[in-house]
Tab-separated table of C-alpha atoms in Angstrom:
chain	number	residue	atom	x	y	z
J	1	ALA	CA	0.000	0.000	0.000
J	2	GLN	CA	1.081	3.534	-0.657
J	3	THR	CA	1.328	6.244	1.959
J	4	VAL	CA	1.729	9.985	1.531
J	5	THR	CA	2.965	12.219	4.319
J	6	GLN	CA	2.782	15.974	4.605
J	7	SER	CA	4.643	16.969	7.723
J	8	GLN	CA	3.632	20.637	7.786
J	9	PRO	CA	0.062	21.050	9.053
J	10	GLU	CA	0.201	24.819	8.563
J	11	MET	CA	2.417	27.306	6.736
J	12	SER	CA	2.264	31.029	6.246
J	13	VAL	CA	3.987	33.391	3.837
J	14	GLN	CA	3.967	37.058	2.975
J	15	GLU	CA	2.518	38.143	-0.316
J	16	ALA	CA	5.089	38.108	-3.160
J	17	GLU	CA	7.433	35.786	-1.265
J	18	THR	CA	8.279	32.153	-1.993
J	19	VAL	CA	7.121	29.168	0.025
J	20	THR	CA	7.847	25.450	-0.218
J	21	LEU	CA	5.441	22.717	0.906
J	22	SER	CA	6.871	19.304	1.696
J	23	CYS	CA	5.602	15.857	0.775
J	24	THR	CA	7.118	12.416	1.121
J	25	TYR	CA	5.655	9.134	0.008
J	26	ASP	CA	6.281	5.461	0.351
J	27	THR	CA	5.721	2.952	-2.436
J	28	SER	CA	7.221	-0.134	-3.979
J	29	GLU	CA	5.941	0.864	-7.405
J	30	SER	CA	8.351	2.100	-10.056
J	31	ASN	CA	5.807	3.812	-12.264
J	32	TYR	CA	3.414	6.312	-10.801
J	33	TYR	CA	2.161	9.869	-10.856
J	34	LEU	CA	2.307	12.556	-8.222
J	35	PHE	CA	0.002	15.533	-7.909
J	36	TRP	CA	-0.531	18.671	-5.905
J	37	TYR	CA	-4.135	19.746	-5.411
J	38	LYS	CA	-5.363	22.991	-3.895
J	39	GLN	CA	-8.588	23.222	-1.885
J	40	PRO	CA	-9.715	26.789	-1.094
J	41	PRO	CA	-12.497	27.466	1.417
J	42	SER	CA	-15.018	26.947	-1.383
J	43	ARG	CA	-14.196	23.230	-1.044
J	44	GLN	CA	-13.452	22.782	-4.760
J	45	MET	CA	-10.320	20.701	-5.305
J	46	ILE	CA	-8.187	22.202	-8.051
J	47	LEU	CA	-5.273	20.458	-9.740
J	48	VAL	CA	-2.113	22.533	-9.382
J	49	ILE	CA	0.575	20.388	-10.941
J	50	ARG	CA	1.337	16.812	-12.035
J	51	GLN	CA	4.600	14.837	-12.229
J	52	GLU	CA	5.217	11.503	-13.925
J	53	ALA	CA	7.731	9.391	-12.016
J	54	TYR	CA	9.585	8.346	-15.183
J	55	LYS	CA	10.355	11.967	-16.042
J	56	GLN	CA	13.528	13.372	-14.521
J	57	GLN	CA	12.618	16.951	-15.338
J	58	ASN	CA	10.666	18.728	-12.626
J	59	ALA	CA	7.204	19.926	-13.640
J	60	THR	CA	6.399	23.636	-13.660
J	61	GLU	CA	3.160	25.540	-14.080
J	62	ASN	CA	3.603	29.294	-14.048
J	63	ARG	CA	4.407	30.238	-10.415
J	64	PHE	CA	4.233	26.622	-9.261
J	65	SER	CA	7.088	24.161	-9.546
J	66	VAL	CA	8.048	20.888	-7.931
J	67	ASN	CA	11.252	19.363	-6.671
J	68	PHE	CA	10.878	15.657	-7.392
J	69	GLN	CA	13.511	13.433	-5.785
J	70	LYS	CA	12.578	9.870	-6.764
J	71	ALA	CA	15.270	8.094	-4.771
J	72	ALA	CA	14.371	10.030	-1.647
J	73	LYS	CA	10.632	9.680	-2.396
J	74	SER	CA	10.171	13.383	-1.948
J	75	PHE	CA	7.874	15.711	-3.890
J	76	SER	CA	7.836	19.307	-2.686
J	77	LEU	CA	5.850	22.198	-4.133
J	78	LYS	CA	7.362	25.650	-4.528
J	79	ILE	CA	5.068	28.631	-4.923
J	80	SER	CA	6.814	31.756	-6.168
J	81	ASP	CA	5.468	35.308	-5.908
J	82	SER	CA	2.727	34.162	-3.520
J	83	GLN	CA	-0.664	35.762	-3.982
J	84	LEU	CA	-3.592	36.155	-1.596
J	85	GLY	CA	-5.573	33.788	-3.801
J	86	ASP	CA	-3.075	31.029	-3.044
J	87	THR	CA	-4.506	30.770	0.470
J	88	ALA	CA	-5.893	27.230	0.651
J	89	MET	CA	-5.336	23.695	1.860
J	90	TYR	CA	-2.781	21.913	-0.331
J	91	PHE	CA	-2.829	18.157	-0.775
J	92	CYS	CA	-0.087	15.965	-2.166
J	93	ALA	CA	-1.425	12.854	-3.898
J	94	PHE	CA	-0.088	9.609	-5.371
J	95	MET	CA	-1.500	7.477	-8.191
J	96	LYS	CA	-0.207	4.166	-9.481
J	97	SER	CA	0.279	3.830	-13.203
J	98	PRO	CA	-2.358	1.717	-14.991
J	99	GLY	CA	-2.399	-1.977	-14.206
J	100	GLY	CA	-4.066	-4.198	-11.666
J	101	THR	CA	-7.185	-2.973	-9.899
J	102	SER	CA	-5.970	0.109	-8.090
J	103	TYR	CA	-5.084	2.403	-10.942
J	104	GLY	CA	-6.802	5.728	-10.979
J	105	LYS	CA	-7.118	5.788	-7.215
J	106	LEU	CA	-5.563	8.841	-5.580
J	107	THR	CA	-3.914	8.447	-2.189
J	108	PHE	CA	-3.736	11.792	-0.416
J	109	GLY	CA	-1.564	13.263	2.278
J	110	GLN	CA	-3.062	14.950	5.303
J	111	GLY	CA	-2.850	18.399	3.764
J	112	THR	CA	-1.049	21.657	4.550
J	113	ILE	CA	-2.995	24.825	5.265
J	114	LEU	CA	-1.233	27.721	3.546
J	115	THR	CA	-2.059	31.288	4.503
J	116	VAL	CA	-0.759	34.171	2.416
J	117	HIS	CA	-0.595	37.435	4.362
J	118	PRO	CA	-0.787	40.865	2.713
M	1	GLY	CA	-17.356	23.954	-20.455
M	2	ALA	CA	-19.249	22.738	-17.436
M	3	GLY	CA	-17.275	21.135	-14.654
M	4	VAL	CA	-18.197	18.279	-12.357
M	5	SER	CA	-21.395	19.013	-10.502
M	6	GLN	CA	-22.728	17.419	-7.349
M	7	SER	CA	-26.073	17.575	-5.633
M	8	PRO	CA	-27.182	18.365	-3.085
M	9	SER	CA	-24.551	20.801	-1.885
M	10	ASN	CA	-25.501	20.114	1.713
M	11	LYS	CA	-27.598	17.369	3.242
M	12	VAL	CA	-28.741	17.006	6.832
M	13	THR	CA	-30.341	13.703	7.709
M	14	GLU	CA	-31.395	11.800	10.763
M	15	LYS	CA	-29.507	8.733	11.896
M	16	GLY	CA	-30.955	5.622	10.309
M	17	LYS	CA	-32.266	7.305	7.159
M	18	ASP	CA	-31.031	6.541	3.652
M	19	VAL	CA	-29.399	9.237	1.504
M	20	GLU	CA	-28.501	9.523	-2.164
M	21	LEU	CA	-25.704	11.742	-3.411
M	22	ARG	CA	-25.472	12.571	-7.089
M	23	CYS	CA	-22.525	13.319	-9.339
M	24	ASP	CA	-22.599	14.657	-12.904
M	25	PRO	CA	-19.148	14.251	-14.463
M	26	ILE	CA	-17.624	16.347	-17.204
M	27	SER	CA	-19.108	15.337	-20.549
M	28	GLY	CA	-16.978	12.703	-22.272
M	29	HIS	CA	-15.102	11.627	-19.152
M	30	THR	CA	-15.156	7.840	-18.902
M	31	ALA	CA	-13.713	7.495	-15.400
M	32	LEU	CA	-15.531	8.639	-12.268
M	33	TYR	CA	-14.352	8.539	-8.648
M	34	TRP	CA	-15.889	9.008	-5.226
M	35	TYR	CA	-13.854	10.181	-2.225
M	36	ARG	CA	-14.767	11.061	1.322
M	37	GLN	CA	-13.207	13.896	3.295
M	38	SER	CA	-13.586	13.901	7.046
M	39	LEU	CA	-11.696	15.493	9.931
M	40	GLY	CA	-10.649	12.199	11.413
M	41	GLN	CA	-9.771	10.243	8.267
M	42	GLY	CA	-8.647	12.936	5.848
M	43	LEU	CA	-9.315	12.247	2.180
M	44	GLU	CA	-10.067	8.625	1.395
M	45	PHE	CA	-10.938	6.795	-1.793
M	46	LEU	CA	-14.316	5.068	-1.898
M	47	ILE	CA	-14.951	3.677	-5.384
M	48	TYR	CA	-14.268	4.310	-9.039
M	49	PHE	CA	-16.069	3.592	-12.283
M	50	GLN	CA	-14.667	2.945	-15.732
M	51	GLY	CA	-17.716	3.384	-17.903
M	52	ASN	CA	-20.540	1.784	-15.948
M	53	SER	CA	-18.475	-0.854	-14.210
M	54	ALA	CA	-16.751	-0.514	-10.852
M	55	PRO	CA	-13.549	-2.632	-10.850
M	56	ASP	CA	-12.415	-1.342	-7.466
M	57	LYS	CA	-14.898	-1.145	-4.593
M	58	SER	CA	-12.229	-1.669	-1.966
M	59	GLY	CA	-12.691	1.717	-0.359
M	60	LEU	CA	-16.368	1.408	0.508
M	61	PRO	CA	-16.366	1.461	4.325
M	62	SER	CA	-19.283	-0.927	4.850
M	63	ASP	CA	-22.077	-2.727	3.033
M	64	ARG	CA	-24.331	0.215	3.815
M	65	PHE	CA	-22.523	2.076	1.040
M	66	SER	CA	-23.237	1.408	-2.619
M	67	ALA	CA	-22.787	3.267	-5.859
M	68	GLU	CA	-23.936	2.970	-9.413
M	69	ARG	CA	-23.346	4.707	-12.691
M	70	THR	CA	-25.731	4.597	-15.589
M	71	GLY	CA	-25.223	5.509	-19.232
M	72	GLY	CA	-21.552	6.131	-18.580
M	73	SER	CA	-22.485	9.462	-17.070
M	74	VAL	CA	-24.324	10.270	-13.830
M	75	SER	CA	-23.368	8.403	-10.679
M	76	THR	CA	-25.252	7.984	-7.429
M	77	LEU	CA	-23.678	7.129	-4.078
M	78	THR	CA	-26.218	5.667	-1.669
M	79	ILE	CA	-25.724	5.355	2.060
M	80	GLN	CA	-28.293	3.215	3.848
M	81	ARG	CA	-29.146	3.483	7.547
M	82	THR	CA	-26.842	6.464	8.005
M	83	GLN	CA	-24.680	6.701	11.105
M	84	GLN	CA	-23.092	9.747	12.697
M	85	GLU	CA	-19.648	8.592	11.543
M	86	ASP	CA	-20.880	8.962	7.960
M	87	SER	CA	-20.846	12.739	8.413
M	88	ALA	CA	-18.288	14.073	5.949
M	89	VAL	CA	-17.842	15.845	2.642
M	90	TYR	CA	-18.302	13.461	-0.266
M	91	LEU	CA	-16.298	14.454	-3.320
M	92	CYS	CA	-16.755	13.222	-6.852
M	93	ALA	CA	-14.122	13.484	-9.581
M	94	SER	CA	-13.961	12.552	-13.238
M	95	SER	CA	-11.224	12.117	-15.826
M	96	TRP	CA	-10.912	11.336	-19.536
M	97	THR	CA	-9.698	7.903	-18.626
M	98	ILE	CA	-8.110	6.197	-15.681
M	99	ASN	CA	-4.618	7.700	-15.731
M	100	TYR	CA	-5.499	11.262	-16.522
M	101	GLU	CA	-5.896	14.182	-14.186
M	102	GLN	CA	-9.010	14.037	-12.045
M	103	TYR	CA	-11.302	17.040	-11.936
M	104	PHE	CA	-13.303	17.408	-8.762
M	105	GLY	CA	-16.788	18.627	-8.029
M	106	PRO	CA	-17.614	20.968	-5.135
M	107	GLY	CA	-18.684	18.091	-2.904
M	108	THR	CA	-21.732	17.283	-0.821
M	109	ARG	CA	-21.501	17.987	2.891
M	110	LEU	CA	-23.449	15.286	4.714
M	111	THR	CA	-24.429	15.799	8.332
M	112	VAL	CA	-26.060	12.948	10.217
M	113	THR	CA	-27.847	14.057	13.376
C-alpha cells in the first residue's frame, strides 16, 4: 500500500514571497504519478501540478514548480510570488500507473494549510 | 465547459435514514471517482467507475454504502441506515480515462444528526 505524508500542518507566507510545501511518500511501485491539489475554502479541489515518475525533469506551471527526488521519495511544491488567492489547503497525492485494480485511485496526504498574508 | 457538478450541496439527515448523493461528471469523461473527506480520516478513496463498471470497490467502508453509474455518465452514491460517523464531505471526480488528471466537483456535505 502507498502512503503519503505531509509533515507541515500549517504554513504562512507574505505576499510576493516564496514558500515550499513538503511531501514524502512510500511505495514499492516504479511507475506512478504525483500531484498537488489545492482546496480553497469553497471546497473545490483544483489540480495545481502533475509529475510523472519516469520523467527526470521537474514539472512547472507558471508560479508553481516541484522538486521531485525519486530516490528520496520526496515531492515538494514551490510557490513563487505568492498571492492572496493562493490561500488554501494543499494536498499531495499519489497514483499508481495503470495496471491491476488500483489504478486511478488517488492516495492523499493529510494536507497543509497555507495562509498568504498581505 | 461545465465542470463536475454534485447535488445536493448540503444534506442534513437523521440517523438511520437513507441518503442519495449525485454526481454529474464532465461530458466525455469515462472514469468517475468518489472520495470522502472527514476530519478524522482525511481524504479517502471510496470507489471508481470505468464506464458503468466498478472494478475497485475496496474503499467502501461498509455494506451500507453502494454506488452505481448509468449511461456512462451520472453516478449515485447511496448510504443506507446512516450513522453519525458517515458525516463528511463526499467528493466526486472525473477524468478522460483512468490515468489522466481528475477534476473534482464541489462536494456534498453530509451531516447525520
